[in-house]
Amino acid sequence: MSRKTQATKDQNKLKDVCSEFEAVFLDQVFKEMRKSVKMGNKSPLIDGGMGEDIFKDMLYSEYTKVSAKNNSIGIRDMIYNFITEKRG
């Protein structure tokens, strides 16, 4: 494999890892935001309990993954640029 091909693979992997980091960060932010919101009307389909908690965790996890991949808030790019500059 040529150096250029390997470098491109490494860059793509780094971008993926930076996106994953941003998703984890956003997941933590969303969890804290959710704690601060009082839900008035419960859904009749999922009314409290562990099932609702699991559903919400999965839902917000997907929100953060999609957000980090498509509509990055800039953390991904900042980390990527920082690491590539340090590598030289």
CSV table of N, CA and C in Angstrom, one decimal:
chain,number,residue,atom,x,y,z
A,1,MET,N,0.8,-1.2,0.0
A,1,MET,CA,0.0,0.0,0.0
A,1,MET,C,0.9,1.2,0.0
A,2,SER,N,0.6,2.2,-0.8
A,2,SER,CA,1.4,3.4,-0.9
A,2,SER,C,1.2,4.3,0.3
A,3,ARG,N,2.2,5.2,0.5
A,3,ARG,CA,2.1,6.1,1.7
A,3,ARG,C,0.9,7.0,1.6
A,4,LYS,N,0.6,7.4,0.4
A,4,LYS,CA,-0.6,8.3,0.2
A,4,LYS,C,-1.9,7.6,0.5
A,5,THR,N,-2.0,6.4,0.1
A,5,THR,CA,-3.2,5.6,0.4
A,5,THR,C,-3.3,5.4,1.9
A,6,GLN,N,-2.2,5.1,2.6
A,6,GLN,CA,-2.2,4.9,4.0
A,6,GLN,C,-2.6,6.2,4.7
A,7,ALA,N,-2.0,7.3,4.3
A,7,ALA,CA,-2.3,8.6,4.9
A,7,ALA,C,-3.7,9.0,4.8
A,8,THR,N,-4.3,8.7,3.6
A,8,THR,CA,-5.8,9.0,3.5
A,8,THR,C,-6.6,8.1,4.4
A,9,LYS,N,-6.2,6.8,4.5
A,9,LYS,CA,-7.0,5.9,5.5
A,9,LYS,C,-6.8,6.5,6.9
A,10,ASP,N,-5.6,6.9,7.3
A,10,ASP,CA,-5.4,7.4,8.6
A,10,ASP,C,-6.2,8.7,8.9
A,11,GLN,N,-6.3,9.6,7.8
A,11,GLN,CA,-7.1,10.8,8.0
A,11,GLN,C,-8.6,10.5,8.1
A,12,ASN,N,-9.1,9.5,7.4
A,12,ASN,CA,-10.5,9.2,7.5
A,12,ASN,C,-10.8,8.5,8.8
A,13,LYS,N,-9.9,7.7,9.3
A,13,LYS,CA,-10.0,7.1,10.6
A,13,LYS,C,-10.0,8.2,11.7
A,14,LEU,N,-9.1,9.1,11.6
A,14,LEU,CA,-9.1,10.2,12.6
A,14,LEU,C,-10.3,11.0,12.6
A,15,LYS,N,-10.9,11.3,11.4
A,15,LYS,CA,-12.1,12.0,11.3
A,15,LYS,C,-13.3,11.3,12.0
A,16,ASP,N,-13.3,10.0,11.8
A,16,ASP,CA,-14.3,9.1,12.4
A,16,ASP,C,-14.2,9.2,13.9
A,17,VAL,N,-13.0,9.1,14.4
A,17,VAL,CA,-12.8,9.1,15.9
A,17,VAL,C,-13.2,10.5,16.4
A,18,CYS,N,-12.8,11.5,15.7
A,18,CYS,CA,-13.2,12.9,16.2
A,18,CYS,C,-14.7,13.0,16.2
A,19,SER,N,-15.4,12.5,15.2
A,19,SER,CA,-16.9,12.5,15.2
A,19,SER,C,-17.5,11.7,16.4
A,20,GLU,N,-16.9,10.6,16.6
A,20,GLU,CA,-17.3,9.8,17.8
A,20,GLU,C,-17.1,10.5,19.1
A,21,PHE,N,-16.0,11.2,19.2
A,21,PHE,CA,-15.8,11.9,20.5
A,21,PHE,C,-16.8,13.0,20.6
A,22,GLU,N,-17.1,13.7,19.5
A,22,GLU,CA,-18.1,14.8,19.6
A,22,GLU,C,-19.5,14.2,19.9
A,23,ALA,N,-19.8,13.0,19.4
A,23,ALA,CA,-21.1,12.4,19.7
A,23,ALA,C,-21.1,12.1,21.2
A,24,VAL,N,-20.1,11.6,21.8
A,24,VAL,CA,-20.0,11.2,23.2
A,24,VAL,C,-20.2,12.5,24.0
A,25,PHE,N,-19.5,13.6,23.6
A,25,PHE,CA,-19.6,14.9,24.3
A,25,PHE,C,-21.0,15.4,24.3
A,26,LEU,N,-21.6,15.4,23.1
A,26,LEU,CA,-23.0,15.8,22.9
A,26,LEU,C,-24.0,15.0,23.7
A,27,ASP,N,-23.7,13.7,23.8
A,27,ASP,CA,-24.6,12.8,24.5
A,27,ASP,C,-24.6,13.2,26.0
A,28,GLN,N,-23.5,13.6,26.5
A,28,GLN,CA,-23.4,14.0,27.9
A,28,GLN,C,-24.1,15.4,28.1
A,29,VAL,N,-24.0,16.3,27.2
A,29,VAL,CA,-24.6,17.6,27.2
A,29,VAL,C,-26.2,17.4,27.2
A,30,PHE,N,-26.6,16.5,26.3
A,30,PHE,CA,-28.1,16.3,26.1
A,30,PHE,C,-28.6,15.6,27.4
A,31,LYS,N,-27.9,14.7,28.0
A,31,LYS,CA,-28.3,14.1,29.2
A,31,LYS,C,-28.5,15.1,30.3
A,32,GLU,N,-27.6,16.0,30.5
A,32,GLU,CA,-27.7,17.0,31.5
A,32,GLU,C,-28.8,18.0,31.2
A,33,MET,N,-29.0,18.3,29.9
A,33,MET,CA,-30.1,19.2,29.5
A,33,MET,C,-31.5,18.5,29.8
A,34,ARG,N,-31.6,17.2,29.6
A,34,ARG,CA,-32.8,16.5,29.8
A,34,ARG,C,-33.1,16.5,31.3
A,35,LYS,N,-32.1,16.4,32.2
A,35,LYS,CA,-32.3,16.4,33.6
A,35,LYS,C,-33.0,17.7,34.1
A,36,SER,N,-32.7,18.8,33.3
A,36,SER,CA,-33.2,20.1,33.8
A,36,SER,C,-34.6,20.4,33.2
A,37,VAL,N,-35.1,19.6,32.4
A,37,VAL,CA,-36.5,19.8,31.8
A,37,VAL,C,-37.5,18.9,32.5
A,38,LYS,N,-38.6,19.6,33.0
A,38,LYS,CA,-39.7,18.9,33.6
A,38,LYS,C,-40.7,18.5,32.5
A,39,MET,N,-41.0,17.2,32.5
A,39,MET,CA,-42.0,16.8,31.5
A,39,MET,C,-43.4,16.8,32.1
A,40,GLY,N,-44.3,17.6,31.6
A,40,GLY,CA,-45.6,17.7,32.1
A,40,GLY,C,-46.5,16.6,31.7
A,41,ASN,N,-46.8,16.4,30.5
A,41,ASN,CA,-47.7,15.4,30.0
A,41,ASN,C,-46.9,14.2,29.5
A,42,LYS,N,-47.1,13.1,30.2
A,42,LYS,CA,-46.5,11.8,29.8
A,42,LYS,C,-47.2,11.2,28.6
A,43,SER,N,-46.4,10.5,27.8
A,43,SER,CA,-47.0,9.8,26.7
A,43,SER,C,-47.7,8.6,27.2
A,44,PRO,N,-48.9,8.3,26.6
A,44,PRO,CA,-49.6,7.1,27.0
A,44,PRO,C,-49.0,5.9,26.5
A,45,LEU,N,-48.1,6.0,25.5
A,45,LEU,CA,-47.4,4.8,25.0
A,45,LEU,C,-46.3,4.3,25.9
A,46,ILE,N,-45.5,5.3,26.4
A,46,ILE,CA,-44.4,5.0,27.2
A,46,ILE,C,-44.5,5.8,28.5
A,47,ASP,N,-45.2,5.3,29.5
A,47,ASP,CA,-45.5,6.2,30.7
A,47,ASP,C,-44.6,5.8,31.8
A,48,GLY,N,-43.4,6.4,31.8
A,48,GLY,CA,-42.5,6.3,32.9
A,48,GLY,C,-41.8,4.9,33.0
A,49,GLY,N,-41.0,4.7,34.0
A,49,GLY,CA,-40.4,3.4,34.2
A,49,GLY,C,-39.1,3.3,33.4
A,50,MET,N,-38.6,2.1,33.6
A,50,MET,CA,-37.3,1.7,33.0
A,50,MET,C,-37.4,1.7,31.4
A,51,GLY,N,-38.5,1.3,30.9
A,51,GLY,CA,-38.7,1.3,29.4
A,51,GLY,C,-38.6,2.6,28.8
A,52,GLU,N,-39.2,3.6,29.5
A,52,GLU,CA,-39.1,5.0,29.0
A,52,GLU,C,-37.6,5.5,29.0
A,53,ASP,N,-37.0,5.2,30.1
A,53,ASP,CA,-35.6,5.6,30.3
A,53,ASP,C,-34.7,5.0,29.2
A,54,ILE,N,-34.9,3.8,29.0
A,54,ILE,CA,-34.0,3.1,27.9
A,54,ILE,C,-34.3,3.7,26.6
A,55,PHE,N,-35.6,3.9,26.3
A,55,PHE,CA,-36.0,4.5,25.0
A,55,PHE,C,-35.4,5.9,24.8
A,56,LYS,N,-35.5,6.7,25.8
A,56,LYS,CA,-35.0,8.1,25.7
A,56,LYS,C,-33.5,8.0,25.6
A,57,ASP,N,-32.8,7.2,26.3
A,57,ASP,CA,-31.3,7.1,26.2
A,57,ASP,C,-30.9,6.7,24.8
A,58,MET,N,-31.6,5.7,24.2
A,58,MET,CA,-31.3,5.3,22.8
A,58,MET,C,-31.6,6.4,21.8
A,59,LEU,N,-32.8,7.1,22.0
A,59,LEU,CA,-33.2,8.2,21.1
A,59,LEU,C,-32.1,9.3,21.1
A,60,TYR,N,-31.8,9.7,22.3
A,60,TYR,CA,-30.8,10.8,22.4
A,60,TYR,C,-29.4,10.4,21.9
A,61,SER,N,-29.1,9.2,22.1
A,61,SER,CA,-27.8,8.7,21.6
A,61,SER,C,-27.8,8.8,20.1
A,62,GLU,N,-28.9,8.4,19.4
A,62,GLU,CA,-29.0,8.5,18.0
A,62,GLU,C,-28.9,10.0,17.5
A,63,TYR,N,-29.7,10.8,18.3
A,63,TYR,CA,-29.6,12.3,18.0
A,63,TYR,C,-28.2,12.8,17.9
A,64,THR,N,-27.4,12.4,18.9
A,64,THR,CA,-26.0,12.9,19.0
A,64,THR,C,-25.2,12.3,17.9
A,65,LYS,N,-25.3,11.1,17.6
A,65,LYS,CA,-24.5,10.5,16.5
A,65,LYS,C,-24.8,11.2,15.2
A,66,VAL,N,-26.1,11.4,14.9
A,66,VAL,CA,-26.5,12.0,13.6
A,66,VAL,C,-26.0,13.5,13.6
A,67,SER,N,-26.1,14.1,14.8
A,67,SER,CA,-25.7,15.5,14.9
A,67,SER,C,-24.2,15.7,14.6
A,68,ALA,N,-23.4,14.8,15.3
A,68,ALA,CA,-22.0,14.8,15.1
A,68,ALA,C,-21.5,14.5,13.7
A,69,LYS,N,-22.2,13.6,13.1
A,69,LYS,CA,-21.8,13.2,11.7
A,69,LYS,C,-22.2,14.3,10.7
A,70,ASN,N,-23.4,14.8,10.8
A,70,ASN,CA,-23.9,15.7,9.7
A,70,ASN,C,-23.8,17.2,10.1
A,71,ASN,N,-24.1,17.5,11.3
A,71,ASN,CA,-24.2,19.0,11.6
A,71,ASN,C,-23.3,19.3,12.8
A,72,SER,N,-22.0,18.9,12.6
A,72,SER,CA,-21.0,19.1,13.6
A,72,SER,C,-21.1,20.5,14.2
A,73,ILE,N,-20.9,20.6,15.5
A,73,ILE,CA,-20.9,21.9,16.2
A,73,ILE,C,-19.5,22.5,16.2
A,74,GLY,N,-18.6,21.8,15.6
A,74,GLY,CA,-17.2,22.3,15.5
A,74,GLY,C,-16.2,21.6,16.3
A,75,ILE,N,-16.6,20.9,17.3
A,75,ILE,CA,-15.6,20.2,18.2
A,75,ILE,C,-14.8,19.2,17.3
A,76,ARG,N,-15.5,18.4,16.5
A,76,ARG,CA,-14.9,17.4,15.6
A,76,ARG,C,-13.7,18.1,14.8
A,77,ASP,N,-14.1,19.2,14.2
A,77,ASP,CA,-13.1,19.9,13.3
A,77,ASP,C,-11.9,20.5,14.1
A,78,MET,N,-12.2,21.0,15.3
A,78,MET,CA,-11.2,21.6,16.1
A,78,MET,C,-10.2,20.5,16.6
A,79,ILE,N,-10.7,19.4,17.0
A,79,ILE,CA,-9.9,18.3,17.5
A,79,ILE,C,-9.0,17.7,16.3
A,80,TYR,N,-9.7,17.5,15.2
A,80,TYR,CA,-9.0,17.0,14.0
A,80,TYR,C,-7.9,18.0,13.6
A,81,ASN,N,-8.1,19.3,13.5
A,81,ASN,CA,-7.1,20.2,13.1
A,81,ASN,C,-6.0,20.3,14.1
A,82,PHE,N,-6.3,20.2,15.4
A,82,PHE,CA,-5.3,20.2,16.5
A,82,PHE,C,-4.3,19.0,16.3
A,83,ILE,N,-4.9,17.8,16.2
A,83,ILE,CA,-4.1,16.6,16.1
A,83,ILE,C,-3.3,16.6,14.8
A,84,THR,N,-3.8,17.0,13.7
A,84,THR,CA,-3.1,17.0,12.4
A,84,THR,C,-1.9,18.1,12.5
A,85,GLU,N,-2.2,19.2,13.1
A,85,GLU,CA,-1.1,20.2,13.3
A,85,GLU,C,0.0,19.7,14.2
A,86,LYS,N,-0.3,19.0,15.2
A,86,LYS,CA,0.7,18.4,16.1
A,86,LYS,C,1.5,17.3,15.5
A,87,ARG,N,0.8,16.6,14.6
A,87,ARG,CA,1.5,15.5,13.9
A,87,ARG,C,2.6,16.0,12.9
A,88,GLY,N,2.3,17.2,12.4
A,88,GLY,CA,3.2,17.8,11.5
A,88,GLY,C,3.0,17.5,10.1
